mmCIF file of C-alpha atoms in Angstrom:
data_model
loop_
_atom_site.group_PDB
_atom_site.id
_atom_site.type_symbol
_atom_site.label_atom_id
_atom_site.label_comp_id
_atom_site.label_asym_id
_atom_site.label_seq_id
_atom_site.Cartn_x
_atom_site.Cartn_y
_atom_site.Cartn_z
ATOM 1 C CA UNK S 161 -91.252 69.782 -152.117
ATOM 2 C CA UNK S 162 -90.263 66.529 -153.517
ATOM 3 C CA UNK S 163 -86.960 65.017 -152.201
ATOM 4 C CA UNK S 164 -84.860 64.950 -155.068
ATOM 5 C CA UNK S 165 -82.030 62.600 -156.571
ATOM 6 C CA UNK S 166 -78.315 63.209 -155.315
ATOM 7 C CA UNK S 167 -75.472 60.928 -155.922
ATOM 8 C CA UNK S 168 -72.069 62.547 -154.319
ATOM 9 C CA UNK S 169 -74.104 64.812 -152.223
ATOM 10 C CA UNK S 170 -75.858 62.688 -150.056
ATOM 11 C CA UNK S 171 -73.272 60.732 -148.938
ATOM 12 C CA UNK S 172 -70.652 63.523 -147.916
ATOM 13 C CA UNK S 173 -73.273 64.598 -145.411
ATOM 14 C CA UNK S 174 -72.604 61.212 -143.997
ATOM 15 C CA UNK S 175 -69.340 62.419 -142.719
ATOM 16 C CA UNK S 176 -70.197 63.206 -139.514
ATOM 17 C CA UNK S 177 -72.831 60.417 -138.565
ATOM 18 C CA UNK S 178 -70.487 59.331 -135.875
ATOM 19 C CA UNK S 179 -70.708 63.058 -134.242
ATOM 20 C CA UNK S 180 -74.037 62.624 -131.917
ATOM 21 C CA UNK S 181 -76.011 65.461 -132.465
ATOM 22 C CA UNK S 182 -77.446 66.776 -128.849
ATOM 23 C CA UNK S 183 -78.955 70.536 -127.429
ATOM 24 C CA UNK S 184 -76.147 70.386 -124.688
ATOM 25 C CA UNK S 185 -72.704 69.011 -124.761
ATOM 26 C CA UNK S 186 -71.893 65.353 -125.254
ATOM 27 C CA UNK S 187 -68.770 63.709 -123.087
ATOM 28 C CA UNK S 188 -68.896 59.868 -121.875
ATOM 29 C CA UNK S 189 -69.145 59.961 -117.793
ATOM 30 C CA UNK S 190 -66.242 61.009 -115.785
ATOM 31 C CA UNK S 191 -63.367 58.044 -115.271
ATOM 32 C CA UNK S 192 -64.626 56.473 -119.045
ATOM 33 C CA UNK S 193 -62.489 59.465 -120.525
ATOM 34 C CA UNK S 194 -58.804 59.457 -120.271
ATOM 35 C CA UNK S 195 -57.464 63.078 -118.933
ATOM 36 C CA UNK S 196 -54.419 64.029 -120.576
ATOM 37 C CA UNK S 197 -51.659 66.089 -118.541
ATOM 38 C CA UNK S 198 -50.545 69.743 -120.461
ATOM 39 C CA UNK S 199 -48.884 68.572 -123.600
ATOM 40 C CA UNK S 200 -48.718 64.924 -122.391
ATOM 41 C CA UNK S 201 -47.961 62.197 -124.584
ATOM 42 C CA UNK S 202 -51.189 60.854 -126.075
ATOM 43 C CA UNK S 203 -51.281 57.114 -124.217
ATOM 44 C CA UNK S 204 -54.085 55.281 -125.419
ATOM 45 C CA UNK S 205 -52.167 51.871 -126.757
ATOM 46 C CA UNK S 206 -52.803 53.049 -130.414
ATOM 47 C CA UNK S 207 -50.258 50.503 -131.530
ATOM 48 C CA UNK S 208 -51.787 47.145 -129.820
ATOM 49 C CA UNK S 209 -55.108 48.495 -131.333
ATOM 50 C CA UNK S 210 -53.653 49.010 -134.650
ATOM 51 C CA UNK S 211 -52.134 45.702 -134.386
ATOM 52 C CA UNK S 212 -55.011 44.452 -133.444
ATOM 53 C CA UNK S 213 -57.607 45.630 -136.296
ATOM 54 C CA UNK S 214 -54.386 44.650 -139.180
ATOM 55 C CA UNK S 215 -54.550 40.770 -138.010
ATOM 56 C CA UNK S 216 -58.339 40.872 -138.612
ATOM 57 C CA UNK S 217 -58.563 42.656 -141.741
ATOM 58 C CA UNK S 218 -56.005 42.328 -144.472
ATOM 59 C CA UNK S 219 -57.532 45.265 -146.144
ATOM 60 C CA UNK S 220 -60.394 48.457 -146.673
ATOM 61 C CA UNK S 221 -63.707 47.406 -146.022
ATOM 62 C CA UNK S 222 -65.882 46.480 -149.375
ATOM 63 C CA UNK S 223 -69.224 47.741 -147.794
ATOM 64 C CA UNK S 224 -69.197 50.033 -144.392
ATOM 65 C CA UNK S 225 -69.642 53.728 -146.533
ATOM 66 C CA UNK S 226 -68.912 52.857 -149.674
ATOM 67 C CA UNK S 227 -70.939 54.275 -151.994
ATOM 68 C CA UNK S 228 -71.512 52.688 -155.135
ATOM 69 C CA UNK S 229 -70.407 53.337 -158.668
ATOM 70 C CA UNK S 230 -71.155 57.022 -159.175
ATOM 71 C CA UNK S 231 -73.631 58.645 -161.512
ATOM 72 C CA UNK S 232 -72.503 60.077 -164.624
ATOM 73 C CA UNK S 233 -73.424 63.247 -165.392
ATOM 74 C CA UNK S 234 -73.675 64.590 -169.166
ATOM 75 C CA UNK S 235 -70.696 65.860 -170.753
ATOM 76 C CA UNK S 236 -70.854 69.192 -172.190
ATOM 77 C CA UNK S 237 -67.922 71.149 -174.369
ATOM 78 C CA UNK S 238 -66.979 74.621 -173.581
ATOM 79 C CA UNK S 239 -69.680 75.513 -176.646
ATOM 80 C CA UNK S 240 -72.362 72.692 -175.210
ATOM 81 C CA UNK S 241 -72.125 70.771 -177.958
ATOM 82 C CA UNK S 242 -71.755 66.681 -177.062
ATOM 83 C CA UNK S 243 -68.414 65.100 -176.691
ATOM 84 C CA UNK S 244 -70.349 61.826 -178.043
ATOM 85 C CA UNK S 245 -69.616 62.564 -181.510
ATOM 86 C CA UNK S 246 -66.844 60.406 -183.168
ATOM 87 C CA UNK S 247 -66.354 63.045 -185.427
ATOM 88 C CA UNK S 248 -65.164 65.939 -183.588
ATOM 89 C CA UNK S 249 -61.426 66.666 -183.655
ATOM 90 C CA UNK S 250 -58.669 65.585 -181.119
ATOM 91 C CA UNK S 251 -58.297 69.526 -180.355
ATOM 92 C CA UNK S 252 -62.153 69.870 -179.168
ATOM 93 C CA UNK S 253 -62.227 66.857 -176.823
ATOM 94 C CA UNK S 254 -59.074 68.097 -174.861
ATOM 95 C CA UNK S 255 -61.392 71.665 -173.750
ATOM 96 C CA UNK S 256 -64.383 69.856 -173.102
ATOM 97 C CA UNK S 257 -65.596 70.998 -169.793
ATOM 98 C CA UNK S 258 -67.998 68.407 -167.859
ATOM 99 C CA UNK S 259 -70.603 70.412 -165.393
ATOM 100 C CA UNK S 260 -70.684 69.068 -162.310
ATOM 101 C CA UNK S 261 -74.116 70.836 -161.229
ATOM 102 C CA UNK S 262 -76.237 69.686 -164.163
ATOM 103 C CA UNK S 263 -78.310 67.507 -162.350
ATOM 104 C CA UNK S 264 -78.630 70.001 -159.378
ATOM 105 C CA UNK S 265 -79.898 73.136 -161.061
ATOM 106 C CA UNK S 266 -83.085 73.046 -160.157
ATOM 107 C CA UNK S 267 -82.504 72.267 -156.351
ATOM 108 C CA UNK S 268 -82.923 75.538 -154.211
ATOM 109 C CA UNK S 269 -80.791 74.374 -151.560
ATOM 110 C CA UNK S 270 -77.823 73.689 -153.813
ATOM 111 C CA UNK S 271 -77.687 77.237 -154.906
ATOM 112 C CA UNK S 272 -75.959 76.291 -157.857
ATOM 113 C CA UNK S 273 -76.401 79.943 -159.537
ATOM 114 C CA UNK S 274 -73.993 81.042 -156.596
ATOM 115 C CA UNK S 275 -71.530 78.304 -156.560
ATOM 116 C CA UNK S 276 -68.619 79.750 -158.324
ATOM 117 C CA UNK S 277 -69.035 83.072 -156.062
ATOM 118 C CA UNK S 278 -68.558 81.467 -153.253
ATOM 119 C CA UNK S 279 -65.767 79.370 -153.771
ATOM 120 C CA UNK S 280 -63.864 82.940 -155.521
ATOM 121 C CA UNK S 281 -64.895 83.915 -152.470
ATOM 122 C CA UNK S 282 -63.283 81.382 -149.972
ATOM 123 C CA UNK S 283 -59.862 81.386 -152.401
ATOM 124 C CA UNK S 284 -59.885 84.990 -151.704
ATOM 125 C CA UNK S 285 -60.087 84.375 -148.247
ATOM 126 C CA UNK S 286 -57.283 81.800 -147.491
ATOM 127 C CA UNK S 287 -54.799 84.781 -148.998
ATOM 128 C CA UNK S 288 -56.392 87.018 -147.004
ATOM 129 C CA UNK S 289 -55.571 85.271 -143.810
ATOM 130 C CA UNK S 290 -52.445 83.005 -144.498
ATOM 131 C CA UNK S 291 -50.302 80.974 -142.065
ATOM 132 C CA UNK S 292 -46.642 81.743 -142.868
ATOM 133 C CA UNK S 293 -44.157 79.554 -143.944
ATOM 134 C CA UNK S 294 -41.794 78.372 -140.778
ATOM 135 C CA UNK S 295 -43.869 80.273 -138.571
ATOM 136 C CA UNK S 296 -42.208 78.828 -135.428
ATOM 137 C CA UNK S 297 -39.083 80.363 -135.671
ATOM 138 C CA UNK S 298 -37.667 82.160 -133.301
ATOM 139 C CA UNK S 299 -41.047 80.677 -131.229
ATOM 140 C CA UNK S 300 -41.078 79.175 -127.672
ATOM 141 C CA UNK S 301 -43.142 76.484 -129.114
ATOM 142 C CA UNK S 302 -41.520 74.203 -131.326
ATOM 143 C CA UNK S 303 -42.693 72.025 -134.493
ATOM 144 C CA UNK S 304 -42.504 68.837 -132.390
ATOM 145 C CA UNK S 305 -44.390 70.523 -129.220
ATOM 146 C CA UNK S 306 -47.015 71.491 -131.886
ATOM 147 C CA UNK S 307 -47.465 67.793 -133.749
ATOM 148 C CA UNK S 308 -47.674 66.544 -130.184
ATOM 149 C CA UNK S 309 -50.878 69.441 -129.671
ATOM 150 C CA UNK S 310 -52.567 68.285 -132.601
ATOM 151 C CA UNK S 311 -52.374 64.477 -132.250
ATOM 152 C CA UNK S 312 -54.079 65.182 -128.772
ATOM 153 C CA UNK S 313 -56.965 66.924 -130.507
ATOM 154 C CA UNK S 314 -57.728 64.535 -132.535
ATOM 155 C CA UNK S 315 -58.387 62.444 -129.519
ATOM 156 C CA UNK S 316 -59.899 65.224 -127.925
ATOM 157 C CA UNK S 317 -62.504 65.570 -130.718
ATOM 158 C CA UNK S 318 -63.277 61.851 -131.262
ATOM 159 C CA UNK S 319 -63.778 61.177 -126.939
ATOM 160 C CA UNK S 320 -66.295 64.430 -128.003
ATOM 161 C CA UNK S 321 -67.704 63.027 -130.677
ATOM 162 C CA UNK S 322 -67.625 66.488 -132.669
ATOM 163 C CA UNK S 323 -68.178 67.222 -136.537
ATOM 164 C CA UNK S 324 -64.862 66.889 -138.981
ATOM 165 C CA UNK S 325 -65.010 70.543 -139.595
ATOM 166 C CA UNK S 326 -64.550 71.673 -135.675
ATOM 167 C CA UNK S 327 -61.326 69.970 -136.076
ATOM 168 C CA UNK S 328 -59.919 71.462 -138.862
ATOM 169 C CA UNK S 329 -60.898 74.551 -137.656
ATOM 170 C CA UNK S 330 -59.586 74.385 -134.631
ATOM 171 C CA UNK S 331 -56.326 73.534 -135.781
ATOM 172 C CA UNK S 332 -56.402 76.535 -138.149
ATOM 173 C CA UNK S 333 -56.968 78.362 -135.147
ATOM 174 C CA UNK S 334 -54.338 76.969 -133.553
ATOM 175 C CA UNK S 335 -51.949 77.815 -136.422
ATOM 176 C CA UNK S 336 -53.009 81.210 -136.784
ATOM 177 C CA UNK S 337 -52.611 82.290 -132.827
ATOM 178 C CA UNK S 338 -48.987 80.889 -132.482
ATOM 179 C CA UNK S 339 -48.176 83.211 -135.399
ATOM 180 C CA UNK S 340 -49.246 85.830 -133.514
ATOM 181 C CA UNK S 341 -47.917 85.271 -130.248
ATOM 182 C CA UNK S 342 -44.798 84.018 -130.081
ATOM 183 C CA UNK S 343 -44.483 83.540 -126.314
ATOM 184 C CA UNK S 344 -46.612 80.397 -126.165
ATOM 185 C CA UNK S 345 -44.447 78.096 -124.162
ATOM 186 C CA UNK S 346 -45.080 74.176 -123.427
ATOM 187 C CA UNK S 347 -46.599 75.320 -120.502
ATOM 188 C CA UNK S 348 -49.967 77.074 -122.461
ATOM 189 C CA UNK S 349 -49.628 75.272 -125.544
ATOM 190 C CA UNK S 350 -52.223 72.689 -124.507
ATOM 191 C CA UNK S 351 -54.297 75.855 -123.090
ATOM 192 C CA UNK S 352 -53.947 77.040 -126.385
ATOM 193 C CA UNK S 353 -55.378 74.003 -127.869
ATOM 194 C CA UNK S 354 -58.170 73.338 -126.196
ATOM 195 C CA UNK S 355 -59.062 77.030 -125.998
ATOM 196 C CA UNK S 356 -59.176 77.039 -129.887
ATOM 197 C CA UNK S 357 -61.546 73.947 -130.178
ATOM 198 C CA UNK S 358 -63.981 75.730 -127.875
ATOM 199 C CA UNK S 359 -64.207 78.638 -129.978
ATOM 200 C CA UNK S 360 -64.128 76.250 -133.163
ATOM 201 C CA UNK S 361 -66.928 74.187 -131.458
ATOM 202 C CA UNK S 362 -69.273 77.665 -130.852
ATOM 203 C CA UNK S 363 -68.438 78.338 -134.322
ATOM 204 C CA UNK S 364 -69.740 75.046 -136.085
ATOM 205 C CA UNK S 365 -71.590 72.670 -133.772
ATOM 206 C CA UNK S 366 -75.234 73.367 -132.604
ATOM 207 C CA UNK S 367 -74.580 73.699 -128.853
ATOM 208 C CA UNK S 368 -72.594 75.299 -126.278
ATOM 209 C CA UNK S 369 -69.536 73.620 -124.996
ATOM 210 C CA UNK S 370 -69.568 73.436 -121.419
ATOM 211 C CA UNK S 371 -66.405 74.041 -119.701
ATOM 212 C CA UNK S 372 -66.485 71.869 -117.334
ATOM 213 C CA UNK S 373 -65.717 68.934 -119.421
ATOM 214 C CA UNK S 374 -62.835 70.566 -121.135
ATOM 215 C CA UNK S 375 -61.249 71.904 -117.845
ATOM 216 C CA UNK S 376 -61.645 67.591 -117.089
ATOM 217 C CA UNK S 377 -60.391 66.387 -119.488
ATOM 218 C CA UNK S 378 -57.303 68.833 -119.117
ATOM 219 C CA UNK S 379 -56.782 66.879 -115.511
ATOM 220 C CA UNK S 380 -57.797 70.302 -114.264
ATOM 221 C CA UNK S 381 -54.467 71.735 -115.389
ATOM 222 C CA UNK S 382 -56.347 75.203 -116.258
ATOM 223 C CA UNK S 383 -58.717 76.842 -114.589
ATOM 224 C CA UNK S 384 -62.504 78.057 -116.358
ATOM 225 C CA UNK S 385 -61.332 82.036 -115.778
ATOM 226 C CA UNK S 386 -57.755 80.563 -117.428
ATOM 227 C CA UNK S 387 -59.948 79.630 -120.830
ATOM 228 C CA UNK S 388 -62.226 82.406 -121.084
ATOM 229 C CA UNK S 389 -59.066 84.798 -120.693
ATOM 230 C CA UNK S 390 -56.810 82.361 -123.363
ATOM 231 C CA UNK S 391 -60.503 82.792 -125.831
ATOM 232 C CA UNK S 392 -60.736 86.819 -125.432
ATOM 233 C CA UNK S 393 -56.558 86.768 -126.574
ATOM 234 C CA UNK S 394 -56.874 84.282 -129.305
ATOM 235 C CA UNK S 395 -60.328 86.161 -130.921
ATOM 236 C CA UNK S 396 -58.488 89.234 -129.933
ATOM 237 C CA UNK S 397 -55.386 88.697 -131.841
ATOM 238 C CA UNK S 398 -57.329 87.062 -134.947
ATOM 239 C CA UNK S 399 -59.456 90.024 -135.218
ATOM 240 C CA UNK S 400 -62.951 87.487 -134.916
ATOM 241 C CA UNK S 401 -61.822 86.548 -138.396
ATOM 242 C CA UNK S 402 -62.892 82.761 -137.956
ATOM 243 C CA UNK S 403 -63.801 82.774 -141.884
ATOM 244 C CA UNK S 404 -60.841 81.318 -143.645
ATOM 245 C CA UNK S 405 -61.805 78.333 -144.747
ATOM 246 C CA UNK S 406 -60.404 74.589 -144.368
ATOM 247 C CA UNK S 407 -59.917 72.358 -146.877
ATOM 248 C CA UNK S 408 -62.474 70.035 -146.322
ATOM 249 C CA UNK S 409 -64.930 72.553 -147.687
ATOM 250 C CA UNK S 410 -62.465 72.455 -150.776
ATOM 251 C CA UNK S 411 -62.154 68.448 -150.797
ATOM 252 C CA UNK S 412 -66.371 68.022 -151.088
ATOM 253 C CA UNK S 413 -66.073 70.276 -153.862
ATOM 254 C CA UNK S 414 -63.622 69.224 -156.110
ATOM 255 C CA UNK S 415 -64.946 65.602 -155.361
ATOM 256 C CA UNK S 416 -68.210 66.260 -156.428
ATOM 257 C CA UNK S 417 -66.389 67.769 -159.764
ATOM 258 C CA UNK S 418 -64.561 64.135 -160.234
ATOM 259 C CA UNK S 419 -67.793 62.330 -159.047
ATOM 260 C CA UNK S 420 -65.778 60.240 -157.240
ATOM 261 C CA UNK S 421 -67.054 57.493 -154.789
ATOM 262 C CA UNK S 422 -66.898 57.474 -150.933
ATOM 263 C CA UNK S 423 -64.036 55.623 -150.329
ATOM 264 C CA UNK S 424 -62.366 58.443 -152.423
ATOM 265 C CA UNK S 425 -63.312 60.861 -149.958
ATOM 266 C CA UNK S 426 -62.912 59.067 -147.058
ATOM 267 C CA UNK S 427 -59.130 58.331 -148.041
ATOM 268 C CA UNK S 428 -59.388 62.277 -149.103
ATOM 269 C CA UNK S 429 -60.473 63.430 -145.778
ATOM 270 C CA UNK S 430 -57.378 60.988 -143.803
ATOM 271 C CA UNK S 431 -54.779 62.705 -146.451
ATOM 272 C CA UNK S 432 -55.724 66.052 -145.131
ATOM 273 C CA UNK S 433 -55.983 64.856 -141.489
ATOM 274 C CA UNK S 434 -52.762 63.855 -141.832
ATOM 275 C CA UNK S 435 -51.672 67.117 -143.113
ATOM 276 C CA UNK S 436 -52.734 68.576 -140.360
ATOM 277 C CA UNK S 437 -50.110 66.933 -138.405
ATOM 278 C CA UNK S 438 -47.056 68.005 -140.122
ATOM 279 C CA UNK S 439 -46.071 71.397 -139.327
ATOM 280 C CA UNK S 440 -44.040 71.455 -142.722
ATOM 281 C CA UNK S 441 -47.858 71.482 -144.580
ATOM 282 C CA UNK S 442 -49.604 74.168 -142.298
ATOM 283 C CA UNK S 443 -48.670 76.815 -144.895
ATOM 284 C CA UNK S 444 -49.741 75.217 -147.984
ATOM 285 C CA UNK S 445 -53.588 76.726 -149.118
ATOM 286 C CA UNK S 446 -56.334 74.748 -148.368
ATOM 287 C CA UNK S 447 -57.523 74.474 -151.617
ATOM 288 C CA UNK S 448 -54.112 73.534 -152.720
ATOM 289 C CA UNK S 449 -54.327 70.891 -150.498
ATOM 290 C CA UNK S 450 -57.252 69.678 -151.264
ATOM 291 C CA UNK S 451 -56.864 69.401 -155.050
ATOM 292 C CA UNK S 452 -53.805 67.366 -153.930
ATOM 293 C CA UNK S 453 -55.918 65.049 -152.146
ATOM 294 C CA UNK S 454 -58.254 64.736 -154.466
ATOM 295 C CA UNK S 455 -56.006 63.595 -157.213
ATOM 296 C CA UNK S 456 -53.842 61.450 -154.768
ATOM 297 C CA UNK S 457 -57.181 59.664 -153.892
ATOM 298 C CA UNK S 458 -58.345 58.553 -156.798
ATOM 299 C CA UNK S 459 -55.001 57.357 -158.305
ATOM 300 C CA UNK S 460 -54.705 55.115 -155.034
ATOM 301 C CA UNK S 461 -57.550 53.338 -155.230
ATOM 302 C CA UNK S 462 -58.387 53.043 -158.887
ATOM 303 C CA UNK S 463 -54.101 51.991 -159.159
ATOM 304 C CA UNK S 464 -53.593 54.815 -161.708
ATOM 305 C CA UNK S 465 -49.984 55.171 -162.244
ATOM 306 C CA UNK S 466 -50.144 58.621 -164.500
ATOM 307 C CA UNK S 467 -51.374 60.892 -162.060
ATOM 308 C CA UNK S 468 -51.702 63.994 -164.840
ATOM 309 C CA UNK S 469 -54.209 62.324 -166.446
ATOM 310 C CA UNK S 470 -56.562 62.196 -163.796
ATOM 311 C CA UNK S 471 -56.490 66.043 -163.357
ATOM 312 C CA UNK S 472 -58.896 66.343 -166.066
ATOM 313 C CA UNK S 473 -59.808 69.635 -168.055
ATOM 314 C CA UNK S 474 -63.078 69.907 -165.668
ATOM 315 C CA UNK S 475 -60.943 69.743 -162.611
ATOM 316 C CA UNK S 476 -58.770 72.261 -163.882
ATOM 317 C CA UNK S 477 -61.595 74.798 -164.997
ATOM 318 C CA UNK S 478 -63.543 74.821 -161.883
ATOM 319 C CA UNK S 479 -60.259 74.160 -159.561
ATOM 320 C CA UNK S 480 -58.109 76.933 -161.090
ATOM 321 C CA UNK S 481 -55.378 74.385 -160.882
ATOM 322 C CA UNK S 482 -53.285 72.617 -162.760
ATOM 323 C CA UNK S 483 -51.712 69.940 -162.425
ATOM 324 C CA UNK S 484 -47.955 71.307 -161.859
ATOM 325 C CA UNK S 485 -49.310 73.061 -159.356
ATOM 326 C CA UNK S 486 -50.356 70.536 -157.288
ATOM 327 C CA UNK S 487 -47.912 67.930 -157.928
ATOM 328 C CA UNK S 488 -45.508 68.906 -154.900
ATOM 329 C CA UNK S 489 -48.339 68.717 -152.945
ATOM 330 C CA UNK S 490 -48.957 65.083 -154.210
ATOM 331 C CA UNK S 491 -45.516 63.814 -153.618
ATOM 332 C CA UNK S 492 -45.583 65.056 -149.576
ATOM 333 C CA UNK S 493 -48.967 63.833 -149.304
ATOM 334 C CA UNK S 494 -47.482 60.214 -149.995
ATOM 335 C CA UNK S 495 -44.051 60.814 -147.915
ATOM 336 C CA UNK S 496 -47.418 61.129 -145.121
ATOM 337 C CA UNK S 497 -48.966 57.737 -145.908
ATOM 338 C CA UNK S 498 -45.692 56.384 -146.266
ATOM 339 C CA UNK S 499 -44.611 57.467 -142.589
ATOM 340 C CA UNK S 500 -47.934 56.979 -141.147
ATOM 341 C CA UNK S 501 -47.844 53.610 -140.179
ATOM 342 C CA UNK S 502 -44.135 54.434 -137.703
ATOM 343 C CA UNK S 503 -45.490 57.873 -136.958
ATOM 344 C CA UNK S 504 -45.228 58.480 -133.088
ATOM 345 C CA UNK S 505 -48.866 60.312 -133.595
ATOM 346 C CA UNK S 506 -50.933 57.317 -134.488
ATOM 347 C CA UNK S 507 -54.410 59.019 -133.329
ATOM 348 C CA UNK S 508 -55.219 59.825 -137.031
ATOM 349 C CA UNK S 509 -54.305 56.481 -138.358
ATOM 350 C CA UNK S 510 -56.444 54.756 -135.801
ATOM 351 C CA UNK S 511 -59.607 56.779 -136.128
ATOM 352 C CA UNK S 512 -59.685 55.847 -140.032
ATOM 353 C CA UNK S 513 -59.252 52.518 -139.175
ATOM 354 C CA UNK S 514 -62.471 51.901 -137.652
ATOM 355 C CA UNK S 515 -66.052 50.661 -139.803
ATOM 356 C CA UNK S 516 -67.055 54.460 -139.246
ATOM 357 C CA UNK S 517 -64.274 55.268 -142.333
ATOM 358 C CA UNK S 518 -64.313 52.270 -143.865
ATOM 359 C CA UNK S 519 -61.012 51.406 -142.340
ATOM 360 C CA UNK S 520 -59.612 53.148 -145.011
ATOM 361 C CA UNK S 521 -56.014 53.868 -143.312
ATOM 362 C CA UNK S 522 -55.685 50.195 -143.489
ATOM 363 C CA UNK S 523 -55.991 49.342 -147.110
ATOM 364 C CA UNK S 524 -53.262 47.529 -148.767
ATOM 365 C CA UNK S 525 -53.497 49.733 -151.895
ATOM 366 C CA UNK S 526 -51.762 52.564 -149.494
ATOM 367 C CA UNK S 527 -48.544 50.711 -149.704
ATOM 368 C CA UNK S 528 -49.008 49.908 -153.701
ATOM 369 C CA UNK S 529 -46.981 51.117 -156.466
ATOM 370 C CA UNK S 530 -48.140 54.632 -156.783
ATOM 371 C CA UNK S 531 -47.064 55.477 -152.996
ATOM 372 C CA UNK S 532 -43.663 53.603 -154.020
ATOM 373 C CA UNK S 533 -43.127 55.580 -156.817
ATOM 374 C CA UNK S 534 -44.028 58.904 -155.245
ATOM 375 C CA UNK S 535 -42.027 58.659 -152.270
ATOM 376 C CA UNK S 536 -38.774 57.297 -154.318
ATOM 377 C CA UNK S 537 -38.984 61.484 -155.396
ATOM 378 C CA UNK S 538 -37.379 63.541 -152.405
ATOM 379 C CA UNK S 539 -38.854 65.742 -150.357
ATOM 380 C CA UNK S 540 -39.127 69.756 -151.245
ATOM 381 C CA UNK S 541 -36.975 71.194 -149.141
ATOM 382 C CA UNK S 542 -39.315 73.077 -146.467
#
């Protein structure tokens, strides 16, 4: 069959170029990886390496993965008549409804007939396994002890060299167990952790982890028997359910719907890694999230002050959203970005900052007006 056109598509499977792709597990020889103590500070000089990249570049990359300008599809009205003509009325261009799949409908492997199943089918599923709000409570863990966790998987997964979506799963994983158990201490918190990116890594990549290199690059503080028994409890306790989607899957999605370019996503995908940091966030949906990021994006790098009027009638058909129901979402997004840059967790911020993503967490336009005016709004209280 003939290799068709994409625009959007093509490059979002570009994601994970930097994740080598092996039939056994991938980790750099032994002494070349930094082992990290239980729950240890992350200690990798982030900030001289930070400093470093900003005196070289004053801003994002213009050419490492960015696409160019995207294709435009054709524009058809709820009724599939053309928006083209001058004569309709005001009233009739507001419902017009763009389809993002036009060009894709004859592609097989884009099942577009089953597209808006599936993604009914994945909102139903983040309500069907939700994180609660302020699940920590009453916890042994603690918000800080968990930020701490994450920001050493990040690390974890880039010294691996694993796909995007094994870390967001694992951290969903993560976020899941410690609702369920609330006698995870300091002490197994890291167990925890790396326990939940095996099972996340079985789950997504192509190969089988090999313990050995995660019981490493834990400075042997747990033992191979310690794992296996921390993976029975955490499958135990979440049922298998490994389904509930992350909001990446919702970010390529509603991207594609704003045919946005890659620097868009790229800066979408660092929003949502960033999320993933901030305890405060765990609870919000994915796709909530995503639709957030989405918008956020696209009004940072095209410097579009009226955020509403990028949340388009299209986005809000196929999203379900609209935008009031994102826009809280929006504003701690940018509190994130705003932060970033003093966070103590700088493993997210440096990983965007490399060719790979464009060095997107370094671009100049994350400190412009927009982020100004967002952040000048306070906080939700959490």
């Amino acid at each position: 069959m003939a290799q068709r056109h994409r625009t959007v598509e093509n490059s979002l499977n570009q994601e994970n170029m930097h994740a080598k792709v092996a039939t056994k597990a991938v980790i750099p020889p032994r002494g070349t990886v930094p082992k990290r103590t239980a729950l240890g500070d992350v200690n990798l000089s982030e900030a001289n390496k930070l400093s470093n990249v900003n005196s070289n570049n004053n801003g994002m990359a213009k050419k490492d993965g960015v696409m160019g300008p995207p294709q435009v599809l054709p524009k058809k009205t709820v009724t599939g008549v053309s928006t083209k003509n001058s004569s309709e009325s005001y009233s009739s261009k507001q419902i017009s409804i763009i389809d993002p799949d036009e060009n894709t409908k004859n592609d097989p492997q884009m099942v577009t007939e089953y597209i808006a199943d599936i993604f009914n089918y994945l909102l139903e599923l983040e309500c069907k396994f939700p994180i609660r709000k302020h699940y920590l409570q009453g916890h042994q863990s603690s918000p800080k002890m968990r930020a701490i966790l994450v920001n050493w998987l990040i690390e974890v997964h880039m010294d691996f060299k694993l796909f995007v979506e094994t870390l967001f799963l694992c951290i969903a994983i993560v976020d899941r167990y410690l609702q369920e158990n609330i006698y995870i201490s300091c002490a197994s918190l890291q167990l925890v952790g790396i326990t939940a990116m095996i099972i996340a890594r079985k789950y997504e990549q192509t190969y089988y982890p090999d313990l050995d290199d995660y019981v490493y690059i834990c400075d042997d503080t747990f033992s191979k028997t310690q794992i296996v028994q921390m993976e029975r409890d955490i499958l135990e306790k979440l049922n298998f359910n490994l389904g509930r989607p992350i909001s990446l899957h919702f970010l390529r999605r509603y991207n594609k719907i704003a045919q946005v370019r890659m620097d868009h996503h790229t800066l979408g995908k660092y929003l949502l890694e960033l999320a993933l940091l901030e305890y405060d966030m765990s609870h919000i949906r994915p796709s909530i999230q995503a639709a957030a990021a989405c918008c956020l994006s696209i009004g940072i790098l095209n410097e579009i002050m009226d955020l509403p009027k990028i949340w388009t009638p299209t986005l809000v058909h196929y999203t379900t959203y609209k935008y009031s129901d994102i826009k809280i979402t929006i504003v701690d997004l940018a509190h994130l970005i705003a932060k970033a840059e003093t966070s103590k967790h700088q493993m997210s911020r440096y990983k965007y900052s490399t060719p790979v993503f464009a060095k997107i967490s370094l671009s100049s336009k994350l400190h412009g007006p927009l982020i100004r005016k967002l952040t000048s709004t306070p906080l939700t209280k959490k």
